[in-house]
Each structure stands twice: as structure tokens, then as C-alpha cells.
CSV table of C-alpha atoms in Angstrom, one decimal:
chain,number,residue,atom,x,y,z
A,6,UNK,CA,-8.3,-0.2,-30.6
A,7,UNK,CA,-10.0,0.3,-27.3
A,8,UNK,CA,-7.9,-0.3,-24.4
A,9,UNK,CA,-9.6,-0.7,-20.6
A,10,UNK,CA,-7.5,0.6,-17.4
A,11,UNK,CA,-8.7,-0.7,-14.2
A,12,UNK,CA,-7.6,1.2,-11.1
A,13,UNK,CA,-9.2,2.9,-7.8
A,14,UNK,CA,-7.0,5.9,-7.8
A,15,UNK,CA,-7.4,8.2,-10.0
A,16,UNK,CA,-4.0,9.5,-10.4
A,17,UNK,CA,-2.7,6.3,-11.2
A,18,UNK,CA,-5.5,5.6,-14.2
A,19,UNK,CA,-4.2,9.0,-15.8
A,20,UNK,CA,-0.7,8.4,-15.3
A,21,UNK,CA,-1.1,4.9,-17.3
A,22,UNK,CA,-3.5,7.0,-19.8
A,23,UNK,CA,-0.6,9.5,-20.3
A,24,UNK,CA,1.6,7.0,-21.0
A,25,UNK,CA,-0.5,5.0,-23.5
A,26,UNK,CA,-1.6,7.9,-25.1
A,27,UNK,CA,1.9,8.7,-25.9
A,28,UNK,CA,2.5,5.3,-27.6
A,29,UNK,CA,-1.0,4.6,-29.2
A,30,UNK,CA,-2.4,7.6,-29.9
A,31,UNK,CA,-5.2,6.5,-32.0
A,32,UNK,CA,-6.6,4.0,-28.9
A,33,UNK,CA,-9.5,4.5,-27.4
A,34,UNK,CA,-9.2,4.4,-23.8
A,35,UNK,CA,-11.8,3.6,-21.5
A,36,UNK,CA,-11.8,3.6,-17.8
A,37,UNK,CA,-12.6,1.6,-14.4
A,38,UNK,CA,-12.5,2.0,-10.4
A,39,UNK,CA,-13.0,-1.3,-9.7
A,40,UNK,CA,-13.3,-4.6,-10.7
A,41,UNK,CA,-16.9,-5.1,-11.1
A,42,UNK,CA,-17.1,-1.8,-13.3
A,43,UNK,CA,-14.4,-3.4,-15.2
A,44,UNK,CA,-16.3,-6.9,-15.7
A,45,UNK,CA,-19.2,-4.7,-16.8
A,46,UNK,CA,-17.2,-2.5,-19.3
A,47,UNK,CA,-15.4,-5.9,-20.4
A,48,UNK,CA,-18.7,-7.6,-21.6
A,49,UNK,CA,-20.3,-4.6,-23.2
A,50,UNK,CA,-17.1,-2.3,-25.1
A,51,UNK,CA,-14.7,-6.1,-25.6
A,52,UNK,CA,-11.5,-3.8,-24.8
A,53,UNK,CA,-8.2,-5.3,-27.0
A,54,UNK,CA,-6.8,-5.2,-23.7
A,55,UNK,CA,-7.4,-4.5,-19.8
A,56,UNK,CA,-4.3,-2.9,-17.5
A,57,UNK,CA,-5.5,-4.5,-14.2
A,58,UNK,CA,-5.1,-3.5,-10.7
A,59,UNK,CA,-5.3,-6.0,-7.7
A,60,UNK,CA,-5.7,-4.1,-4.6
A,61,UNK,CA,-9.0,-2.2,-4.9
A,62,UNK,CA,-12.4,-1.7,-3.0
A,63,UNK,CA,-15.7,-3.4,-4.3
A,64,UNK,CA,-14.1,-6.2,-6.6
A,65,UNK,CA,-10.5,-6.9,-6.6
A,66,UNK,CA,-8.5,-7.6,-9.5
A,67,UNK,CA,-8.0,-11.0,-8.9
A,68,UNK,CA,-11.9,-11.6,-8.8
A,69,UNK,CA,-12.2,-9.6,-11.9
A,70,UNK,CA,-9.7,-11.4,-13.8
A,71,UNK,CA,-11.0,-14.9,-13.3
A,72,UNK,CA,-14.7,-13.0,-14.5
A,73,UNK,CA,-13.0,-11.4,-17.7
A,74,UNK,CA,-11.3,-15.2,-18.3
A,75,UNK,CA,-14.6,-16.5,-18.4
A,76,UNK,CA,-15.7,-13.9,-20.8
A,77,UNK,CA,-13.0,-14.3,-22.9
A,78,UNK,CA,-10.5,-17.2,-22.5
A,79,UNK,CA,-8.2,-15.7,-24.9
A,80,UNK,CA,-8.4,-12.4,-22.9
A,81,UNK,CA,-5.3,-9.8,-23.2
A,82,UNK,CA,-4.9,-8.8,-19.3
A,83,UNK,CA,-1.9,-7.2,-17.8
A,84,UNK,CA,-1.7,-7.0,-14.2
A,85,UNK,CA,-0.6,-3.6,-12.5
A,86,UNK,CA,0.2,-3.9,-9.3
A,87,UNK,CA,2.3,-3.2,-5.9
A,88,UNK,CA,1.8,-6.1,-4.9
A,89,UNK,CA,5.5,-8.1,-6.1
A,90,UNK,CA,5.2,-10.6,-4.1
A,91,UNK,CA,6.2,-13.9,-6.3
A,92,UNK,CA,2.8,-16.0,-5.0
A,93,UNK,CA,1.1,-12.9,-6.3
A,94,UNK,CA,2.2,-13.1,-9.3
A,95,UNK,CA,1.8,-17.0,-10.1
A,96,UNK,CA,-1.9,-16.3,-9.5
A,97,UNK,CA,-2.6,-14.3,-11.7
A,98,UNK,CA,-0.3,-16.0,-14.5
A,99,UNK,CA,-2.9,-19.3,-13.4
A,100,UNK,CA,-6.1,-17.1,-13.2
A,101,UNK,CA,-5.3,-16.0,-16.8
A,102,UNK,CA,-3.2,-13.1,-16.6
A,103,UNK,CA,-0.6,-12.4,-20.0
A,104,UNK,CA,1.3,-10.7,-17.4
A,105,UNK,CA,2.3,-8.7,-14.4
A,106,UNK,CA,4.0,-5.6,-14.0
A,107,UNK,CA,5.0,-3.9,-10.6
A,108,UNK,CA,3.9,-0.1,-10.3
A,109,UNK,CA,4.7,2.5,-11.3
A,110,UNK,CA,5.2,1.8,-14.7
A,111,UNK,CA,6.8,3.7,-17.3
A,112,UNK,CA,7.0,4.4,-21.1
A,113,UNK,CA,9.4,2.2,-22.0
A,114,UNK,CA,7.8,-0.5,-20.1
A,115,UNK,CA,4.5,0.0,-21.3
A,116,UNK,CA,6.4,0.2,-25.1
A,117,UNK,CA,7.9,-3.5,-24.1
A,118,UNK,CA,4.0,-4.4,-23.1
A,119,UNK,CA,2.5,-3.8,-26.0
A,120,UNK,CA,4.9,-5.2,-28.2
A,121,UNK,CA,4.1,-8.6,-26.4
A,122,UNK,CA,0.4,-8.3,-26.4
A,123,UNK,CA,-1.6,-9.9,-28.8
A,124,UNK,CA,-3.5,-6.9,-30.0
B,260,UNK,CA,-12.9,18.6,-1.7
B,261,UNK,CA,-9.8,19.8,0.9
B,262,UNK,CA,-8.2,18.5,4.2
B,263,UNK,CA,-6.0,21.2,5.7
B,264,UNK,CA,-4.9,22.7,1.6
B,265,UNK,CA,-4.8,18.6,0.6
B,266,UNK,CA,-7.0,18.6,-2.2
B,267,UNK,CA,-8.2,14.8,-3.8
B,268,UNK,CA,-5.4,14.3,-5.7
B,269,UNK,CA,-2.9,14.8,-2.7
B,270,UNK,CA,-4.5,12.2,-1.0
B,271,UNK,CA,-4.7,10.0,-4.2
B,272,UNK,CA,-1.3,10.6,-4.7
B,273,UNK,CA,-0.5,9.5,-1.0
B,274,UNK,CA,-2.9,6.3,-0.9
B,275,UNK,CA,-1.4,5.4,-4.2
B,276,UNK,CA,2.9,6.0,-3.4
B,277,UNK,CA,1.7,4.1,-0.2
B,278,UNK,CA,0.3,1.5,-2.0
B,279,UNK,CA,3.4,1.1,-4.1
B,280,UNK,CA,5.5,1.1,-0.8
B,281,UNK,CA,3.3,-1.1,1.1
B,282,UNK,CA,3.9,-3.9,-1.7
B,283,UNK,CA,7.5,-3.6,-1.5
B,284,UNK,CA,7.4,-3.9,2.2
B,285,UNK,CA,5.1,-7.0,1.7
B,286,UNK,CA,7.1,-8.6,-0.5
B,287,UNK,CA,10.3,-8.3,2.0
B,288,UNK,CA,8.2,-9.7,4.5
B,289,UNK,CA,6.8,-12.8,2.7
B,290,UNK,CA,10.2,-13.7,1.9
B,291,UNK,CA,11.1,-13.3,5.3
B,292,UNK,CA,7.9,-15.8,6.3
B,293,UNK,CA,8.0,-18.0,3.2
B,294,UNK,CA,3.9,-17.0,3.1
B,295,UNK,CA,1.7,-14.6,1.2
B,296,UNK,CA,0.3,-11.2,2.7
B,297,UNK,CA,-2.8,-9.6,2.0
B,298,UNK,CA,-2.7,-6.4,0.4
B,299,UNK,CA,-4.5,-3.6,2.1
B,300,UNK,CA,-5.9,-0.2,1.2
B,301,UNK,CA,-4.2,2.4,2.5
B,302,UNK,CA,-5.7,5.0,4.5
B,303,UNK,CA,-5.3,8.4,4.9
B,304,UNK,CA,-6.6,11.1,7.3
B,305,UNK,CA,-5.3,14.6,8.2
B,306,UNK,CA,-6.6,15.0,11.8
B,307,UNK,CA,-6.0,16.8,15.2
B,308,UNK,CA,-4.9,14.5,18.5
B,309,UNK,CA,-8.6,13.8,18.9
B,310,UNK,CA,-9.1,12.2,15.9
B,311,UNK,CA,-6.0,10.0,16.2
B,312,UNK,CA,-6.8,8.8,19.1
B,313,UNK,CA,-10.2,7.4,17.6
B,314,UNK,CA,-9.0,6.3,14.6
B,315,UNK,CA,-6.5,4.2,17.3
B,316,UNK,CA,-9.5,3.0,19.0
B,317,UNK,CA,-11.0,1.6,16.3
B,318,UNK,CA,-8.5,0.7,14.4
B,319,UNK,CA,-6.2,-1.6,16.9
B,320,UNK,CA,-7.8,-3.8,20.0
B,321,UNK,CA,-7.3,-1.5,22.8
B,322,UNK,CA,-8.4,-3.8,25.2
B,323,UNK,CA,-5.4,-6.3,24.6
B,324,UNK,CA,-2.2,-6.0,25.3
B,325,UNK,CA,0.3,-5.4,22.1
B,326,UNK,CA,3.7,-4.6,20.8
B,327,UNK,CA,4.6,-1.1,19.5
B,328,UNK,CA,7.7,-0.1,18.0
B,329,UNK,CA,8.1,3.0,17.1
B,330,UNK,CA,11.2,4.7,15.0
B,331,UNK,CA,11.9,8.4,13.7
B,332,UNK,CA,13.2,9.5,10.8
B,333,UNK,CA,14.2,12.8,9.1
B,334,UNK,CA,14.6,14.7,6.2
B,335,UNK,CA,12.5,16.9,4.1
B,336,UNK,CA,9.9,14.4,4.8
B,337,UNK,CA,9.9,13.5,8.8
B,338,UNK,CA,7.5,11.8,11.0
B,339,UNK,CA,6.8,8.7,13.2
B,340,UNK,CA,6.8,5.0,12.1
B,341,UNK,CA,4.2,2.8,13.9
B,342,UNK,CA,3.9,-0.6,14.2
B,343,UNK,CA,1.5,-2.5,16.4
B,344,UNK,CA,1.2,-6.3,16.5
B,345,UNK,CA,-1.0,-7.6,19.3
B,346,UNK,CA,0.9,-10.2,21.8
B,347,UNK,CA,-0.8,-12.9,20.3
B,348,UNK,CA,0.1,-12.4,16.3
B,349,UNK,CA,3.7,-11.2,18.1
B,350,UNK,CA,3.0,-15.2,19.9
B,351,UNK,CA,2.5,-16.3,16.1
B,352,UNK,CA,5.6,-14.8,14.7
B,353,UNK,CA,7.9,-15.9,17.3
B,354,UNK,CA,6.7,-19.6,16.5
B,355,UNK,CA,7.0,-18.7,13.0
B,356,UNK,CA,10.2,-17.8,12.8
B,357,UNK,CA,12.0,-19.5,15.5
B,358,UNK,CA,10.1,-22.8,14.3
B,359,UNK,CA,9.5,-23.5,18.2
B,360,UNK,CA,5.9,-24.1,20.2
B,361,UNK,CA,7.3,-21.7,22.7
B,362,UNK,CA,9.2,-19.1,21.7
B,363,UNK,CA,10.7,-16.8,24.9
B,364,UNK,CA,10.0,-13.2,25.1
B,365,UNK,CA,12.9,-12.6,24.2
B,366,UNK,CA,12.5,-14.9,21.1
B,367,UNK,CA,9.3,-13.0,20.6
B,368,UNK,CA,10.8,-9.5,20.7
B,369,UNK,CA,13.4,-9.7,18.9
B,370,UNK,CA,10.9,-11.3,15.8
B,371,UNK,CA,9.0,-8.0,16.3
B,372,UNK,CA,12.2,-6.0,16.3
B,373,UNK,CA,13.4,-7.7,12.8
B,374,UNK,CA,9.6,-7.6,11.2
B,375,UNK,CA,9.6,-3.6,12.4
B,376,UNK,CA,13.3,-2.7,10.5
B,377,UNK,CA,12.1,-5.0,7.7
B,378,UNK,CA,8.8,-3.1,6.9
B,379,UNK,CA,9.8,0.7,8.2
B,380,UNK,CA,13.3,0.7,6.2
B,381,UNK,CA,11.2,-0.5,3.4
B,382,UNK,CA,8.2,1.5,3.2
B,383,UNK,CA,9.9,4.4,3.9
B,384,UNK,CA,12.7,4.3,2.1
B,385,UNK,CA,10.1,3.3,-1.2
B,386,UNK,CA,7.6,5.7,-0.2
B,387,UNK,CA,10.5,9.0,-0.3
B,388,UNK,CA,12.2,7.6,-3.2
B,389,UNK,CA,8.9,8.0,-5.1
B,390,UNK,CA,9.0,11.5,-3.7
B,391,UNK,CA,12.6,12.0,-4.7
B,392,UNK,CA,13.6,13.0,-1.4
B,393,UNK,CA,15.8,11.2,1.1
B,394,UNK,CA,15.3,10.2,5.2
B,395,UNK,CA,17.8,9.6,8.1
B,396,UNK,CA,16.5,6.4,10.4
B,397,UNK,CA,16.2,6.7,13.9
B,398,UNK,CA,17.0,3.6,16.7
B,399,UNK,CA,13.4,2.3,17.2
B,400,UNK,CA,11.9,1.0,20.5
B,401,UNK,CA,9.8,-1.2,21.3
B,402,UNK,CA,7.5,-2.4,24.7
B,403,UNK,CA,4.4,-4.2,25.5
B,404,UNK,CA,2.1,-2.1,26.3
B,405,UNK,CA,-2.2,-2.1,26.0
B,406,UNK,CA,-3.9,-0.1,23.7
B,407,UNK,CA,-5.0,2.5,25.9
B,408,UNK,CA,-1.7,3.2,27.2
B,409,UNK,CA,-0.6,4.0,22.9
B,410,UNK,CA,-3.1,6.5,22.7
B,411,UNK,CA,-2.4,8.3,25.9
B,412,UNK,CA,1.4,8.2,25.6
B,413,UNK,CA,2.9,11.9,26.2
B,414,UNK,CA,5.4,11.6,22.9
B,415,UNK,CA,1.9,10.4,20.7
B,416,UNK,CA,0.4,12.9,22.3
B,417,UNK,CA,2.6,16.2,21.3
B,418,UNK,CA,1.3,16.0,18.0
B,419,UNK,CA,-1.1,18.8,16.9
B,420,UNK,CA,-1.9,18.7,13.4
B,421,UNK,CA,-1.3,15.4,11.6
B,422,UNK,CA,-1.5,13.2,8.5
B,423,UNK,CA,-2.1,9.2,9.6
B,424,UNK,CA,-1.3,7.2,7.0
B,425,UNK,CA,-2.2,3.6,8.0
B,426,UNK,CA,-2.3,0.2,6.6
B,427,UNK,CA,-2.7,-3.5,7.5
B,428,UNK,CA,-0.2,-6.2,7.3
B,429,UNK,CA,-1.8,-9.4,7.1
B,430,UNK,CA,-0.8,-12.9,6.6
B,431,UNK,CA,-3.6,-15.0,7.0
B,432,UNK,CA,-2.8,-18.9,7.5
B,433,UNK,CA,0.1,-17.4,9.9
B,434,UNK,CA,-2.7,-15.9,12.4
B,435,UNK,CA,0.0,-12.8,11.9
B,436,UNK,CA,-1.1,-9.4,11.6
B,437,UNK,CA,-0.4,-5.8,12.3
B,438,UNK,CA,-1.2,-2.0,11.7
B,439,UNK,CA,1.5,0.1,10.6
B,440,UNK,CA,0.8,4.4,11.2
B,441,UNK,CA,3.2,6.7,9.8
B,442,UNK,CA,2.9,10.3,11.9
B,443,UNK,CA,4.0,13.7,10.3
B,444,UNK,CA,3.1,16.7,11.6
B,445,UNK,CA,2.3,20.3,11.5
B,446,UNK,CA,5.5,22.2,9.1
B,447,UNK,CA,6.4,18.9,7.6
B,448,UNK,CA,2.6,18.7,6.8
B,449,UNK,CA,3.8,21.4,4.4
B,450,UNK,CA,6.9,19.7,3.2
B,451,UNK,CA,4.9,16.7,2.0
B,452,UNK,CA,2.2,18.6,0.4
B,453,UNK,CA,4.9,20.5,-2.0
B,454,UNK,CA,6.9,16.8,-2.3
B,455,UNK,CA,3.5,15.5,-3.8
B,456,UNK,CA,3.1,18.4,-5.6
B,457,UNK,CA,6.2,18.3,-7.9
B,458,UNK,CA,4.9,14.7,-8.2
B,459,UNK,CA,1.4,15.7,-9.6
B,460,UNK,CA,3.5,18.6,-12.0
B,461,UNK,CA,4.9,15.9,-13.3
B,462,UNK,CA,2.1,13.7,-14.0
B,463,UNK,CA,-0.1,16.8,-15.4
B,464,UNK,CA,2.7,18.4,-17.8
């Protein structure tokens, strides 16, 4: 299973890494700083799923989601973001998104995450 | 790469507990204006006075006249909160929330005053909770007051070394928006560095 994290720090990629490691071992994860990356990575490696941040330089994640929606309709995206503000998240939920979680995020919400996606 | 012993992954660690706080404090906000603000990057620089007064300079119209409130708060994380609104966005808010054409100055500062404790008590407070530290609020003030006069103010001004952490609050369709700078300086500088670095012990064991 290859699972794509899209973030511009750094720190938080690994922390999200670190905590899919721990629950899917076996997954092969790849990585983006920003949305357009992530588009890129999307058409070439077709990730199971995409952990997607909003707020970031280049492309934002709520450009890159409506790209990786018309990739892939059927698309598993999760939104990671700071950003809780409500209109926030009932973009995304429209653009595409399966769903949205507020940073930072833990194990046992990532273990809750992937029990819901379809991968 | 290293800013006064702040390697890359301090400064990731900063931009990114900022982030987390900022969205919290933009969240509260919204509420507060029944609209939807734009989230910003966060922006961090260690600098000496020099260099805060020109990121000020180019970061905040110096040439108009706006509102600054300002509000101190302690602990084993300290500094200066900083909000500027310029008089027109203050204008917008007033109107926004008072639902007038015409809000007094009065009206107006006490819609500054309200946006100020909303954003500081909520960034804050986020931002040392993620560092698992606590902070004791100050009473903020605020005054009208042009650009120039921020930069040259003698309490600004007695910093030496310092970390500006700065952000943008901005809600579009309400013509409102604002720059928020939060001060430390020199031994809490220190302080900081070791709060992000239990953080980063964590996320590397």
C-alpha cells in the first residue's frame, strides 16, 4: 500500500510518518511539500491514500485536492489541517475530501482514519 | 543551517505549533465574524532591533495610521503579543460588528480590544499548551498610533536579541485584516529553544 503525506514542514510529514509507520508497517510512504509535488506524485505512484495539508507555499491543498479529484474521482484524501474553521471544512468535504482532521493528530486518531478509509 | 543555536527543525517546529495555534485563533474569530479567514504562513525570524524594525516596515503600512495593542505574558515562555489593524480594517470591524455605517471610536476600539483578547488568549494559550508549558496574561493596551511611531516606541525598542513570530489575519469579503507579532527575547530565547526541544525528543524517540 503506498500512502502520500502532503505537508510543507518537515517535522510535521515525519510526525504523521511515525505514526503510520506504527499502524501500517508494511506501507510504503511517499512524501510531498506542496501541493503541486503532490499532484505530480498522485498521477505517477496512484497512492491508496493522500494525508493533505491546506495551508502551504506553491499550491495549497485546496487546489491540489480539486486536481487529485480530477485524477481520481473516487480519490481517498484526508485533510490535515489547523485550519478548524467549519467553512473550511465544508470545502473540502465538497471539493472531494473523505475527510478532515484538525492537527496535530495522533495514533489513535490516525488508527480511527484508516479504519474508515477505503483502502 | 542555524539562527542564534536554532537549527531547521526549531524553526519547523515553531512555524508548524504556530500554524496549529493560528487555526485555533482563526476559528474563534470567524465565529466571532460569522465569515471565513485566510490562513497564513507563519513567519519566523531571530533578529537584533535593526532587523525588527525592517521586517515592521515592510510588513505593516507605516505610512497610515493603525491600532496596536499590545499584551504581556509570563511563564517559562514570555514575550510580547502584537496586534496591528490599520484604522481602516479597525473602520471595517467596527461596522462589522456593531452592524452600524458609523461606528464611534469608541465602538471601534472596543471591537479591536475584543478581536485582540480573542486571538492573543487563543494563540497563546494553544501555542504553550503544545509546548506543555503554561503563561500568566498581562492587561493589554491599545492606541492609535502610525507606523513609524511602532517601530520607534522606547518599550519595542529595549529588545536586543529576538525571535518575531508573525502571521496575517485576514478576512477577505470583510476588508478586515491584521498582523499579529509575538516578541521574546534574549534568556527566554533560551527557554523556548529547550521547550521545542523536549518537543522534537519526543517526535525523534
Amino acid at each position: 500500500m503506498k500512502i502520500l503525506v502532503v505537508d510543507d514542514s518537515k517535522l510535521a510529514r515525519l510526525f504523521l510518518i511515525k505514526t503510520l509507520k506504527e499502524l501500517e508497517p508494511g506501507a510504503e510512504i511517499l512524501e510531498a511539500e506542496n501541493g503541486l509535488i503532490a499532484v505530480e506524485l498522485f498521477k505517477t505512484e496512484k497512492p491508496s491514500a493522500v494525508f493533505l495539508d491546506l495551508t502551504m507555499p506553491v499550491m495549497d491543498g485546496y487546489e491540489a485536492l480539486k486536481e487529485i479529484i480530477k485524477i481520481d474521482p473516487n480519490a481517498q484524501v484526508v485533510i490535515v489541517s489547523a485550519d478548524i474553521q467549519a467553512q473550511a471544512q465544508s470545502t473540502v468535504l465538497e471539493s472531494g475530501a473523505k475527510m478532515m482532521i484538525p492537527k496535530p493528530i495522533n495514533s489513535e486518531k490516525m488508527l480511527s482514519i484508516l479504519q474508515q478509509l477505503s483502502i | 543551517m542555524q539562527q542564534n543555536g536554532f537549527t531547521d527543525d526549531h524553526l519547523d517546529m515553531l512555524r508548524e505549533l504556530m500554524n496549529i495555534a493560528m487555526g485555533n485563533a482563526t476559528a474563534s474569530i470567524a465565529d466571532l465574524l460569522e465569515a471565513f479567514g485566510k490562513m497564513h504562513i507563519p513567519q519566523i525570524l531571530i533578529s537584533d532591533m535593526e532587523g525588527l524594525a525592517s521586517y515592521i516596515q515592510q510588513t505593516i503600512s507605516i505610512d497610515q495610521r493603525n491600532y496596536v495593542t499590545k499584551q504581556l505574558f509570563g511563564g517559562m515562555f514570555s514575550g510580547e503579543f502584537l496586534f496591528v489593524i490599520s484604522e481602516e480594517s479597525a473602520l471595517h470591524l467596527g461596522h462589522h460588528l456593531y452592524d452600524v455605517d458609523n461606528p464611534s471610536d469608541g465602538d471601534i476600539l472596543d471591537a479591536v480590544i475584543e478581536l485582540t483578547n480573542i486571538l492573543s488568549a487563543t494563540m497563546i494559550s494553544r501555542l504553550t499548551e503544545e509546548l506543555n508549558t503554561k503563561v500568566q496574561f498581562f492587561v493589554p493596551s491599545t492606541e492609535l498610533i502610525n507606523g513609524n511611531a511602532l517601530i520607534s516606541q522606547e518599550d519595542i525598542m529595549n529588545y536586543h536579541r529576538i525571535i518575531i513570530i508573525s502571521t496575517q489575519m485576514e478576512f477577505e469579503h470583510q476588508n478586515i485584516n491584521g498582523h499579529i507579532f509575538i516578541l521574546t527575547k534574549d534568556g527566554m530565547i533560551e527557554s523556548l529553544k529547550a521547550l521545542i526541544d523536549r518537543k522534537l525528543e519526543e517526535l525523534y524517540a
